[in-house]
Amino acid sequence: MLRSLIGALALAMALADGASAQEPLKIGLIQSLTGPFNTVGKAVVDGAQLYVKQHGDVVAGRRIELVVRDDATAPDRAKRIAQELIVNDKVAIIGAGITPSALTIAPLVTEAKIATVVMVSGASITVDRSPYMVRTSFTLGQSSAVMADWLARNGGRKIVTLVNDWAPGIESETVFKDRIATSDAKIVDSLRMPLANPDFAPFLQRARDAKPDAVFIFVPSGQGGTFVKQFIERGLDKAGIKIIGPGDVTDDDLLNGMGDQVIGTVTAHMYSAAHPSKMNKDYVAAFMKANNFRPNFMLVGGYDGMHLIYEALKKTNGDTDGDKLMAAMKGMKWESPRGPISIDADTRDIVQNIYIRKVEKVDGKLYNQEFATFEAVKDPVKAAKK
Ligand code: PHB
């Protein structure tokens, strides 16, 4: 009698445990949580965690566990972490971060056949490096091409380009220059700055001396506040020079601290916290309830990265085989807080709307207000290679 009672009890407990009795399905996030790109990695992890909180941690009968690791903004460290995650932690899926880190882990995920969602890197080349990589962030080419096309339609200008010297910066400059070449706009100078701890002053001085109408600027997420401050301190705004470029510079989490001098700044980007959809309003409200800052464009890469992983796992019935997951991810389409997005089945790269936005004050706060949409933009660098 007692024995059968214990047996029944054990059975009931096992059933109640359900999915969690199985080994958890581990997703390794290799992100920059310290070092120069620390705000980027934290945003991506915040985005991924928000998604799990809203959608639950069980998918296709498997319990999801996020294994978050800090690459300290150092690619060699990212490589070591990837090895540990694959060999020791036996992660089923990886969420990759900034370009240098994503590039160093590409050969490892290829060898191990691990589906890897690139949640930050904006260099076109990244997803070319491994057939097991797919992107939910953006490419610099997408926003830079659209910025050029918009300028071409809105009258010629004298422009200085100013980017940081690394793959995303060079792609941004190259795509912008190529696209603007057929318009009335003229590039009067092209400057490249170091990526780490840049002193913008000498570059801003040189840009000012060229007397342009606008400076096309790409600085990575996290540097926009300092850049704009120095731009204003050096009097470029008073000289009538406009800031244009990818929206990384008027990053949502920093924008409100930049001052009213940025009002009117026009940029091209894939995400604004002011995107007027119901889905985005709910998403921003949910995030701001738990955090006292605005979700920026990096956060949505982590959020959508998790969506892609969840939906792919549903399709494979929880099978984490890299080839099956990649097949499930290719061609996936969904509505993101940024608007409609999809994964190009040929390139594994993201296809998304790029919006032209202008900084405006709404209810006493600065926002990137979208006013024109370029729909379903593909990465122009890959398109040109075809
Ligand atoms: C990148 O790692 O490619 C990256 C990081 C920050 C940005 C844009 C691109 O703002």
mmCIF file of C-alpha atoms and ligand atoms in Angstrom:
data_model
loop_
_atom_site.group_PDB
_atom_site.id
_atom_site.type_symbol
_atom_site.label_atom_id
_atom_site.label_comp_id
_atom_site.label_asym_id
_atom_site.label_seq_id
_atom_site.Cartn_x
_atom_site.Cartn_y
_atom_site.Cartn_z
ATOM 1 C CA MET A 1 0.000 0.000 0.000
ATOM 2 C CA LEU A 2 2.645 2.445 1.086
ATOM 3 C CA ARG A 3 4.869 1.439 -1.778
ATOM 4 C CA SER A 4 2.152 2.008 -4.371
ATOM 5 C CA LEU A 5 1.385 5.396 -2.807
ATOM 6 C CA ILE A 6 5.022 6.436 -3.121
ATOM 7 C CA GLY A 7 5.023 5.153 -6.688
ATOM 8 C CA ALA A 8 1.929 7.198 -7.560
ATOM 9 C CA LEU A 9 3.413 10.246 -5.912
ATOM 10 C CA ALA A 10 6.649 9.926 -7.849
ATOM 11 C CA LEU A 11 4.715 9.530 -11.099
ATOM 12 C CA ALA A 12 2.579 12.613 -10.353
ATOM 13 C CA MET A 13 5.681 14.656 -9.596
ATOM 14 C CA ALA A 14 7.373 13.548 -12.777
ATOM 15 C CA LEU A 15 4.296 14.505 -14.828
ATOM 16 C CA ALA A 16 3.967 17.890 -13.127
ATOM 17 C CA ASP A 17 7.584 18.562 -13.900
ATOM 18 C CA GLY A 18 6.873 18.018 -17.598
ATOM 19 C CA ALA A 19 9.213 19.975 -19.846
ATOM 20 C CA SER A 20 11.555 20.986 -17.080
ATOM 21 C CA ALA A 21 12.436 17.345 -16.320
ATOM 22 C CA GLN A 22 14.271 17.321 -19.655
ATOM 23 C CA GLU A 23 17.651 18.969 -20.105
ATOM 24 C CA PRO A 24 17.116 22.672 -20.772
ATOM 25 C CA LEU A 25 17.711 23.948 -24.280
ATOM 26 C CA LYS A 26 20.596 26.378 -23.870
ATOM 27 C CA ILE A 27 20.982 29.505 -25.965
ATOM 28 C CA GLY A 28 24.382 31.169 -25.558
ATOM 29 C CA LEU A 29 24.441 34.949 -25.913
ATOM 30 C CA ILE A 30 27.984 36.203 -26.586
ATOM 31 C CA GLN A 31 27.596 39.934 -26.049
ATOM 32 C CA SER A 32 29.666 42.966 -25.020
ATOM 33 C CA LEU A 33 28.577 43.713 -21.440
ATOM 34 C CA THR A 34 31.772 45.546 -20.461
ATOM 35 C CA GLY A 35 34.285 47.602 -22.454
ATOM 36 C CA PRO A 36 33.517 50.302 -25.045
ATOM 37 C CA PHE A 37 30.402 48.531 -26.430
ATOM 38 C CA ASN A 38 28.895 47.648 -23.049
ATOM 39 C CA THR A 39 25.605 49.455 -23.670
ATOM 40 C CA VAL A 40 25.183 47.505 -26.916
ATOM 41 C CA GLY A 41 25.482 44.065 -25.313
ATOM 42 C CA LYS A 42 23.281 44.990 -22.388
ATOM 43 C CA ALA A 43 20.561 46.216 -24.730
ATOM 44 C CA VAL A 44 20.592 42.961 -26.708
ATOM 45 C CA VAL A 45 20.401 40.853 -23.553
ATOM 46 C CA ASP A 46 17.575 43.084 -22.252
ATOM 47 C CA GLY A 47 15.725 42.560 -25.536
ATOM 48 C CA ALA A 48 16.177 38.776 -25.446
ATOM 49 C CA GLN A 49 15.077 38.587 -21.815
ATOM 50 C CA LEU A 50 12.032 40.756 -22.470
ATOM 51 C CA TYR A 51 10.974 38.355 -25.225
ATOM 52 C CA VAL A 52 11.325 35.317 -22.946
ATOM 53 C CA LYS A 53 9.424 37.097 -20.175
ATOM 54 C CA GLN A 54 6.549 37.911 -22.527
ATOM 55 C CA HIS A 55 6.408 34.558 -24.339
ATOM 56 C CA GLY A 56 7.358 32.106 -21.606
ATOM 57 C CA ASP A 57 10.430 29.895 -21.316
ATOM 58 C CA VAL A 58 8.990 26.692 -22.785
ATOM 59 C CA VAL A 59 8.979 26.218 -26.578
ATOM 60 C CA ALA A 60 8.057 23.027 -28.423
ATOM 61 C CA GLY A 61 8.136 21.206 -25.072
ATOM 62 C CA ARG A 62 11.676 22.354 -24.288
ATOM 63 C CA ARG A 63 12.629 24.711 -21.483
ATOM 64 C CA ILE A 64 14.776 27.584 -22.751
ATOM 65 C CA GLU A 65 17.771 28.752 -20.773
ATOM 66 C CA LEU A 66 19.700 31.869 -21.790
ATOM 67 C CA VAL A 67 23.413 31.523 -21.046
ATOM 68 C CA VAL A 68 24.725 35.089 -21.104
ATOM 69 C CA ARG A 69 28.479 35.644 -21.514
ATOM 70 C CA ASP A 70 30.473 38.893 -21.689
ATOM 71 C CA ASP A 71 33.067 39.166 -24.473
ATOM 72 C CA ALA A 72 34.307 42.443 -22.912
ATOM 73 C CA THR A 73 34.280 43.991 -26.433
ATOM 74 C CA ALA A 74 37.295 41.778 -27.260
ATOM 75 C CA PRO A 75 37.106 39.372 -30.232
ATOM 76 C CA ASP A 76 39.656 36.867 -28.856
ATOM 77 C CA ARG A 77 37.570 36.611 -25.740
ATOM 78 C CA ALA A 78 34.434 36.030 -27.822
ATOM 79 C CA LYS A 79 36.212 33.162 -29.544
ATOM 80 C CA ARG A 80 37.200 31.528 -26.261
ATOM 81 C CA ILE A 81 33.668 31.906 -24.912
ATOM 82 C CA ALA A 82 32.212 30.350 -28.069
ATOM 83 C CA GLN A 83 34.489 27.337 -27.629
ATOM 84 C CA GLU A 84 33.434 26.954 -23.991
ATOM 85 C CA LEU A 85 29.763 27.341 -24.777
ATOM 86 C CA ILE A 86 29.907 24.765 -27.554
ATOM 87 C CA VAL A 87 32.125 22.189 -25.838
ATOM 88 C CA ASN A 88 31.289 22.524 -22.121
ATOM 89 C CA ASP A 89 27.838 24.098 -21.919
ATOM 90 C CA LYS A 90 26.607 22.308 -25.039
ATOM 91 C CA VAL A 91 24.522 25.271 -26.175
ATOM 92 C CA ALA A 92 22.100 24.481 -28.989
ATOM 93 C CA ILE A 93 21.968 27.972 -30.480
ATOM 94 C CA ILE A 94 24.166 31.087 -30.257
ATOM 95 C CA GLY A 95 23.249 34.798 -30.300
ATOM 96 C CA ALA A 96 26.229 36.726 -31.717
ATOM 97 C CA GLY A 97 27.148 40.346 -31.010
ATOM 98 C CA ILE A 98 29.361 43.092 -32.425
ATOM 99 C CA THR A 99 31.108 42.669 -35.776
ATOM 100 C CA PRO A 100 34.650 41.761 -34.579
ATOM 101 C CA SER A 101 33.259 39.130 -32.185
ATOM 102 C CA ALA A 102 30.761 37.704 -34.654
ATOM 103 C CA LEU A 103 33.533 37.363 -37.274
ATOM 104 C CA THR A 104 35.843 35.431 -34.932
ATOM 105 C CA ILE A 105 33.166 32.923 -33.912
ATOM 106 C CA ALA A 106 31.995 32.249 -37.487
ATOM 107 C CA PRO A 107 34.439 29.350 -38.173
ATOM 108 C CA LEU A 108 33.559 27.736 -34.832
ATOM 109 C CA VAL A 109 29.799 27.727 -35.360
ATOM 110 C CA THR A 110 30.349 26.445 -38.898
ATOM 111 C CA GLU A 111 32.409 23.525 -37.666
ATOM 112 C CA ALA A 112 29.964 22.705 -34.868
ATOM 113 C CA LYS A 113 26.938 23.347 -37.165
ATOM 114 C CA ILE A 114 25.266 25.581 -34.593
ATOM 115 C CA ALA A 115 22.498 27.916 -35.714
ATOM 116 C CA THR A 116 23.722 31.416 -34.837
ATOM 117 C CA VAL A 117 21.565 34.503 -34.814
ATOM 118 C CA VAL A 118 23.566 37.697 -35.352
ATOM 119 C CA MET A 119 21.818 40.200 -33.088
ATOM 120 C CA VAL A 120 24.189 43.189 -33.402
ATOM 121 C CA SER A 121 26.726 43.132 -36.226
ATOM 122 C CA GLY A 122 25.912 45.562 -39.026
ATOM 123 C CA ALA A 123 28.689 44.578 -41.454
ATOM 124 C CA SER A 124 27.437 42.912 -44.619
ATOM 125 C CA ILE A 125 30.296 40.375 -44.592
ATOM 126 C CA THR A 126 29.323 38.822 -41.252
ATOM 127 C CA VAL A 127 26.577 36.456 -42.388
ATOM 128 C CA ASP A 128 28.649 35.514 -45.449
ATOM 129 C CA ARG A 129 31.224 34.004 -43.114
ATOM 130 C CA SER A 130 29.088 31.046 -42.048
ATOM 131 C CA PRO A 131 26.128 29.171 -43.538
ATOM 132 C CA TYR A 132 24.939 28.803 -39.926
ATOM 133 C CA MET A 133 24.541 32.552 -39.423
ATOM 134 C CA VAL A 134 21.368 34.553 -39.861
ATOM 135 C CA ARG A 135 20.848 38.226 -38.949
ATOM 136 C CA THR A 136 18.129 40.057 -36.986
ATOM 137 C CA SER A 137 19.964 43.382 -36.591
ATOM 138 C CA PHE A 138 20.628 45.501 -39.696
ATOM 139 C CA THR A 139 23.407 46.379 -42.100
ATOM 140 C CA LEU A 140 24.996 49.801 -42.305
ATOM 141 C CA GLY A 141 24.501 49.571 -46.052
ATOM 142 C CA GLN A 142 20.713 49.484 -45.626
ATOM 143 C CA SER A 143 20.498 52.806 -43.781
ATOM 144 C CA SER A 144 23.361 54.454 -45.701
ATOM 145 C CA ALA A 145 21.852 53.657 -49.108
ATOM 146 C CA VAL A 146 18.453 54.977 -48.061
ATOM 147 C CA MET A 147 20.008 58.157 -46.654
ATOM 148 C CA ALA A 148 21.678 58.738 -50.048
ATOM 149 C CA ASP A 149 18.483 58.037 -51.998
ATOM 150 C CA TRP A 150 16.493 60.399 -49.832
ATOM 151 C CA LEU A 151 19.083 63.169 -50.206
ATOM 152 C CA ALA A 152 19.164 62.673 -53.960
ATOM 153 C CA ARG A 153 15.418 63.299 -54.086
ATOM 154 C CA ASN A 154 15.614 66.291 -51.805
ATOM 155 C CA GLY A 155 18.159 68.457 -53.547
ATOM 156 C CA GLY A 156 21.927 68.545 -53.919
ATOM 157 C CA ARG A 157 24.222 69.343 -51.028
ATOM 158 C CA LYS A 158 27.899 69.603 -50.174
ATOM 159 C CA ILE A 159 28.705 66.728 -47.848
ATOM 160 C CA VAL A 160 31.640 65.558 -45.715
ATOM 161 C CA THR A 161 31.545 61.871 -44.718
ATOM 162 C CA LEU A 162 32.849 60.968 -41.268
ATOM 163 C CA VAL A 163 32.897 57.328 -40.175
ATOM 164 C CA ASN A 164 34.898 55.075 -37.856
ATOM 165 C CA ASP A 165 37.583 52.947 -39.391
ATOM 166 C CA TRP A 166 36.221 49.358 -39.245
ATOM 167 C CA ALA A 167 34.085 47.163 -41.472
ATOM 168 C CA PRO A 168 30.667 48.718 -40.611
ATOM 169 C CA GLY A 169 32.073 52.253 -40.981
ATOM 170 C CA ILE A 170 33.766 51.564 -44.285
ATOM 171 C CA GLU A 171 30.628 49.889 -45.653
ATOM 172 C CA SER A 172 28.566 52.855 -44.557
ATOM 173 C CA GLU A 173 30.881 55.335 -46.317
ATOM 174 C CA THR A 174 31.260 53.225 -49.470
ATOM 175 C CA VAL A 175 27.558 52.534 -49.952
ATOM 176 C CA PHE A 176 26.633 56.168 -49.301
ATOM 177 C CA LYS A 177 29.222 57.476 -51.775
ATOM 178 C CA ASP A 178 28.282 54.947 -54.470
ATOM 179 C CA ARG A 179 24.608 55.761 -54.181
ATOM 180 C CA ILE A 180 25.006 59.523 -54.105
ATOM 181 C CA ALA A 181 27.392 59.557 -57.093
ATOM 182 C CA THR A 182 24.556 59.915 -59.607
ATOM 183 C CA SER A 183 22.840 62.779 -57.750
ATOM 184 C CA ASP A 184 23.517 66.540 -57.461
ATOM 185 C CA ALA A 185 25.124 66.084 -54.060
ATOM 186 C CA LYS A 186 28.912 66.427 -53.812
ATOM 187 C CA ILE A 187 31.260 64.748 -51.361
ATOM 188 C CA VAL A 188 33.851 67.401 -50.500
ATOM 189 C CA ASP A 189 35.872 65.353 -47.990
ATOM 190 C CA SER A 190 35.847 61.817 -46.503
ATOM 191 C CA LEU A 191 37.301 61.279 -43.035
ATOM 192 C CA ARG A 192 37.834 58.080 -41.061
ATOM 193 C CA MET A 193 38.238 58.131 -37.280
ATOM 194 C CA PRO A 194 39.616 55.463 -34.952
ATOM 195 C CA LEU A 195 36.897 53.284 -33.401
ATOM 196 C CA ALA A 196 38.082 53.143 -29.796
ATOM 197 C CA ASN A 197 37.987 56.232 -27.557
ATOM 198 C CA PRO A 198 37.805 58.682 -30.440
ATOM 199 C CA ASP A 199 38.592 62.344 -29.960
ATOM 200 C CA PHE A 200 36.166 63.807 -32.462
ATOM 201 C CA ALA A 201 37.592 67.347 -32.234
ATOM 202 C CA PRO A 202 40.250 67.260 -34.983
ATOM 203 C CA PHE A 203 37.842 65.546 -37.378
ATOM 204 C CA LEU A 204 35.064 67.988 -36.625
ATOM 205 C CA GLN A 205 37.475 70.866 -37.206
ATOM 206 C CA ARG A 206 38.479 69.478 -40.595
ATOM 207 C CA ALA A 207 34.854 68.834 -41.496
ATOM 208 C CA ARG A 208 33.965 72.393 -40.558
ATOM 209 C CA ASP A 209 36.802 73.820 -42.638
ATOM 210 C CA ALA A 210 35.371 72.129 -45.740
ATOM 211 C CA LYS A 211 32.216 74.278 -45.280
ATOM 212 C CA PRO A 212 29.721 71.529 -46.118
ATOM 213 C CA ASP A 213 25.931 71.731 -45.850
ATOM 214 C CA ALA A 214 25.917 68.434 -43.981
ATOM 215 C CA VAL A 215 28.166 65.883 -42.310
ATOM 216 C CA PHE A 216 27.255 62.264 -43.042
ATOM 217 C CA ILE A 217 28.187 60.612 -39.769
ATOM 218 C CA PHE A 218 28.364 57.021 -38.558
ATOM 219 C CA VAL A 219 29.341 56.512 -34.923
ATOM 220 C CA PRO A 220 28.338 53.265 -33.196
ATOM 221 C CA SER A 221 25.587 53.045 -30.619
ATOM 222 C CA GLY A 222 26.879 54.548 -27.364
ATOM 223 C CA GLN A 223 29.025 57.300 -28.932
ATOM 224 C CA GLY A 224 26.250 59.545 -30.277
ATOM 225 C CA GLY A 225 25.933 61.622 -27.099
ATOM 226 C CA THR A 226 29.632 62.562 -27.004
ATOM 227 C CA PHE A 227 29.739 63.161 -30.738
ATOM 228 C CA VAL A 228 26.784 65.549 -30.744
ATOM 229 C CA LYS A 229 28.166 67.405 -27.703
ATOM 230 C CA GLN A 230 31.477 68.031 -29.491
ATOM 231 C CA PHE A 231 29.683 68.906 -32.729
ATOM 232 C CA ILE A 232 27.811 71.637 -30.860
ATOM 233 C CA GLU A 233 30.869 72.757 -28.831
ATOM 234 C CA ARG A 234 32.836 73.226 -32.057
ATOM 235 C CA GLY A 235 30.013 75.387 -33.411
ATOM 236 C CA LEU A 236 29.170 73.242 -36.432
ATOM 237 C CA ASP A 237 25.446 73.605 -35.759
ATOM 238 C CA LYS A 238 25.794 77.402 -35.556
ATOM 239 C CA ALA A 239 27.703 77.334 -38.861
ATOM 240 C CA GLY A 240 24.529 75.813 -40.359
ATOM 241 C CA ILE A 241 26.022 72.333 -40.863
ATOM 242 C CA LYS A 242 23.506 69.503 -40.515
ATOM 243 C CA ILE A 243 24.081 65.999 -39.177
ATOM 244 C CA ILE A 244 22.818 63.244 -41.505
ATOM 245 C CA GLY A 245 23.456 59.497 -41.697
ATOM 246 C CA PRO A 246 22.448 56.155 -40.207
ATOM 247 C CA GLY A 247 20.357 56.623 -37.053
ATOM 248 C CA ASP A 248 23.036 55.206 -34.749
ATOM 249 C CA VAL A 249 24.032 58.808 -33.911
ATOM 250 C CA THR A 250 20.591 59.839 -32.592
ATOM 251 C CA ASP A 251 20.287 56.621 -30.581
ATOM 252 C CA ASP A 252 17.020 56.444 -28.630
ATOM 253 C CA ASP A 253 18.598 55.762 -25.246
ATOM 254 C CA LEU A 254 20.822 58.879 -25.499
ATOM 255 C CA LEU A 255 18.753 61.221 -27.659
ATOM 256 C CA ASN A 256 16.855 62.971 -24.914
ATOM 257 C CA GLY A 257 20.114 64.112 -23.301
ATOM 258 C CA MET A 258 21.532 65.619 -26.495
ATOM 259 C CA GLY A 259 19.831 69.000 -26.181
ATOM 260 C CA ASP A 260 17.440 70.964 -28.357
ATOM 261 C CA GLN A 261 20.206 71.708 -30.867
ATOM 262 C CA VAL A 262 19.552 68.253 -32.404
ATOM 263 C CA ILE A 263 15.930 69.098 -33.200
ATOM 264 C CA GLY A 264 15.475 68.800 -36.954
ATOM 265 C CA THR A 265 18.291 66.265 -37.468
ATOM 266 C CA VAL A 266 17.339 63.855 -40.264
ATOM 267 C CA THR A 267 18.626 60.250 -40.185
ATOM 268 C CA ALA A 268 17.767 56.913 -41.814
ATOM 269 C CA HIS A 269 17.241 53.861 -39.598
ATOM 270 C CA MET A 270 15.349 50.637 -38.953
ATOM 271 C CA TYR A 271 14.011 51.398 -35.501
ATOM 272 C CA SER A 272 12.614 54.340 -33.567
ATOM 273 C CA ALA A 273 11.024 54.146 -30.127
ATOM 274 C CA ALA A 274 8.452 56.494 -31.665
ATOM 275 C CA HIS A 275 7.447 53.987 -34.394
ATOM 276 C CA PRO A 276 3.676 54.446 -34.366
ATOM 277 C CA SER A 277 2.463 50.805 -34.408
ATOM 278 C CA LYS A 278 0.419 49.322 -31.579
ATOM 279 C CA MET A 279 2.956 46.547 -31.238
ATOM 280 C CA ASN A 280 5.784 49.040 -30.722
ATOM 281 C CA LYS A 281 3.817 51.151 -28.265
ATOM 282 C CA ASP A 282 3.160 48.059 -26.138
ATOM 283 C CA TYR A 283 6.786 46.948 -26.459
ATOM 284 C CA VAL A 284 8.196 50.345 -25.418
ATOM 285 C CA ALA A 285 5.725 50.570 -22.515
ATOM 286 C CA ALA A 286 6.595 47.044 -21.313
ATOM 287 C CA PHE A 287 10.310 47.783 -21.421
ATOM 288 C CA MET A 288 10.084 51.205 -19.785
ATOM 289 C CA LYS A 289 7.951 49.820 -16.971
ATOM 290 C CA ALA A 290 10.893 47.673 -15.885
ATOM 291 C CA ASN A 291 13.745 50.015 -16.884
ATOM 292 C CA ASN A 292 14.134 53.760 -16.665
ATOM 293 C CA PHE A 293 15.430 54.258 -20.192
ATOM 294 C CA ARG A 294 14.110 53.963 -23.730
ATOM 295 C CA PRO A 295 14.658 50.762 -25.745
ATOM 296 C CA ASN A 296 17.031 51.566 -28.599
ATOM 297 C CA PHE A 297 17.650 49.913 -31.978
ATOM 298 C CA MET A 298 20.039 47.337 -30.470
ATOM 299 C CA LEU A 299 17.391 45.989 -28.116
ATOM 300 C CA VAL A 300 15.049 45.024 -30.940
ATOM 301 C CA GLY A 301 17.801 42.879 -32.526
ATOM 302 C CA GLY A 302 17.841 40.724 -29.372
ATOM 303 C CA TYR A 303 14.056 40.689 -29.095
ATOM 304 C CA ASP A 304 13.535 39.655 -32.718
ATOM 305 C CA GLY A 305 16.452 37.224 -32.495
ATOM 306 C CA MET A 306 14.547 35.337 -29.809
ATOM 307 C CA HIS A 307 11.371 35.455 -31.885
ATOM 308 C CA LEU A 308 13.213 33.868 -34.796
ATOM 309 C CA ILE A 309 14.612 31.157 -32.507
ATOM 310 C CA TYR A 310 11.200 30.418 -30.927
ATOM 311 C CA GLU A 311 9.420 30.185 -34.275
ATOM 312 C CA ALA A 312 12.150 28.023 -35.802
ATOM 313 C CA LEU A 313 12.017 25.637 -32.814
ATOM 314 C CA LYS A 314 8.250 25.359 -33.224
ATOM 315 C CA LYS A 315 8.784 24.402 -36.868
ATOM 316 C CA THR A 316 11.409 21.752 -36.045
ATOM 317 C CA ASN A 317 9.410 20.464 -33.056
ATOM 318 C CA GLY A 318 12.255 21.322 -30.715
ATOM 319 C CA ASP A 319 14.941 19.695 -32.881
ATOM 320 C CA THR A 320 18.109 21.827 -32.613
ATOM 321 C CA ASP A 321 19.989 20.320 -35.543
ATOM 322 C CA GLY A 322 21.752 23.300 -37.152
ATOM 323 C CA ASP A 323 20.710 22.479 -40.709
ATOM 324 C CA LYS A 324 17.072 22.000 -39.729
ATOM 325 C CA LEU A 325 16.989 25.240 -37.740
ATOM 326 C CA MET A 326 18.605 27.194 -40.570
ATOM 327 C CA ALA A 327 16.093 25.770 -43.051
ATOM 328 C CA ALA A 328 13.276 26.785 -40.709
ATOM 329 C CA MET A 329 14.623 30.316 -40.326
ATOM 330 C CA LYS A 330 15.119 31.040 -44.023
ATOM 331 C CA GLY A 331 12.233 33.011 -45.465
ATOM 332 C CA MET A 332 10.592 33.620 -42.068
ATOM 333 C CA LYS A 333 8.422 36.763 -42.001
ATOM 334 C CA TRP A 334 6.927 38.514 -39.008
ATOM 335 C CA GLU A 335 5.876 41.789 -37.490
ATOM 336 C CA SER A 336 8.531 43.305 -35.241
ATOM 337 C CA PRO A 337 8.229 46.405 -33.046
ATOM 338 C CA ARG A 338 10.233 48.068 -35.856
ATOM 339 C CA GLY A 339 7.657 47.094 -38.524
ATOM 340 C CA PRO A 340 7.425 44.140 -40.947
ATOM 341 C CA ILE A 341 10.650 42.130 -41.330
ATOM 342 C CA SER A 342 11.797 38.904 -42.984
ATOM 343 C CA ILE A 343 14.848 36.708 -43.448
ATOM 344 C CA ASP A 344 16.075 36.567 -47.049
ATOM 345 C CA ALA A 345 16.137 32.847 -47.894
ATOM 346 C CA ASP A 346 19.177 33.260 -50.184
ATOM 347 C CA THR A 347 21.418 35.447 -48.047
ATOM 348 C CA ARG A 348 20.116 34.731 -44.488
ATOM 349 C CA ASP A 349 20.132 38.479 -44.042
ATOM 350 C CA ILE A 350 17.368 40.675 -42.707
ATOM 351 C CA VAL A 351 15.002 42.522 -45.029
ATOM 352 C CA GLN A 352 13.315 45.489 -43.360
ATOM 353 C CA ASN A 353 11.843 48.938 -43.772
ATOM 354 C CA ILE A 354 14.237 51.837 -43.411
ATOM 355 C CA TYR A 355 12.572 54.995 -42.163
ATOM 356 C CA ILE A 356 13.596 58.609 -42.653
ATOM 357 C CA ARG A 357 13.191 60.343 -39.311
ATOM 358 C CA LYS A 358 13.507 63.847 -37.945
ATOM 359 C CA VAL A 359 14.285 64.697 -34.325
ATOM 360 C CA GLU A 360 11.266 66.458 -32.811
ATOM 361 C CA LYS A 361 10.101 67.362 -29.334
ATOM 362 C CA VAL A 362 6.967 65.506 -28.286
ATOM 363 C CA ASP A 363 5.517 66.066 -24.778
ATOM 364 C CA GLY A 364 8.799 67.691 -23.744
ATOM 365 C CA LYS A 365 10.974 64.798 -24.945
ATOM 366 C CA LEU A 366 13.125 64.330 -28.038
ATOM 367 C CA TYR A 367 12.169 61.544 -30.444
ATOM 368 C CA ASN A 368 13.143 60.334 -33.907
ATOM 369 C CA GLN A 369 9.819 60.882 -35.682
ATOM 370 C CA GLU A 370 9.479 58.738 -38.786
ATOM 371 C CA PHE A 371 8.088 60.593 -41.810
ATOM 372 C CA ALA A 372 9.023 58.513 -44.874
ATOM 373 C CA THR A 373 9.386 54.761 -45.384
ATOM 374 C CA PHE A 374 11.582 52.804 -47.799
ATOM 375 C CA GLU A 375 9.979 49.377 -47.759
ATOM 376 C CA ALA A 376 11.580 45.928 -47.546
ATOM 377 C CA VAL A 377 15.168 47.116 -47.998
ATOM 378 C CA LYS A 378 17.755 44.385 -48.632
ATOM 379 C CA ASP A 379 21.449 44.676 -47.832
ATOM 380 C CA PRO A 380 22.775 46.668 -50.835
ATOM 381 C CA VAL A 381 26.312 45.267 -50.522
ATOM 382 C CA LYS A 382 25.076 41.709 -51.165
ATOM 383 C CA ALA A 383 22.738 42.905 -53.903
ATOM 384 C CA ALA A 384 25.707 44.568 -55.672
ATOM 385 C CA LYS A 385 27.804 41.376 -55.478
ATOM 386 C CA LYS A 386 25.155 39.343 -57.304
HETATM 387 C C1 PHB B 1 28.576 46.372 -35.263
HETATM 388 O O1 PHB B 1 29.150 45.695 -34.404
HETATM 389 O O2 PHB B 1 28.570 46.042 -36.440
HETATM 390 C C2 PHB B 1 27.864 47.622 -34.883
HETATM 391 C C3 PHB B 1 27.897 48.071 -33.562
HETATM 392 C C4 PHB B 1 27.256 49.254 -33.233
HETATM 393 C C5 PHB B 1 26.575 49.972 -34.204
HETATM 394 C C6 PHB B 1 26.532 49.511 -35.509
HETATM 395 C C7 PHB B 1 27.198 48.348 -35.854
HETATM 396 O O3 PHB B 1 25.941 51.112 -33.890
#
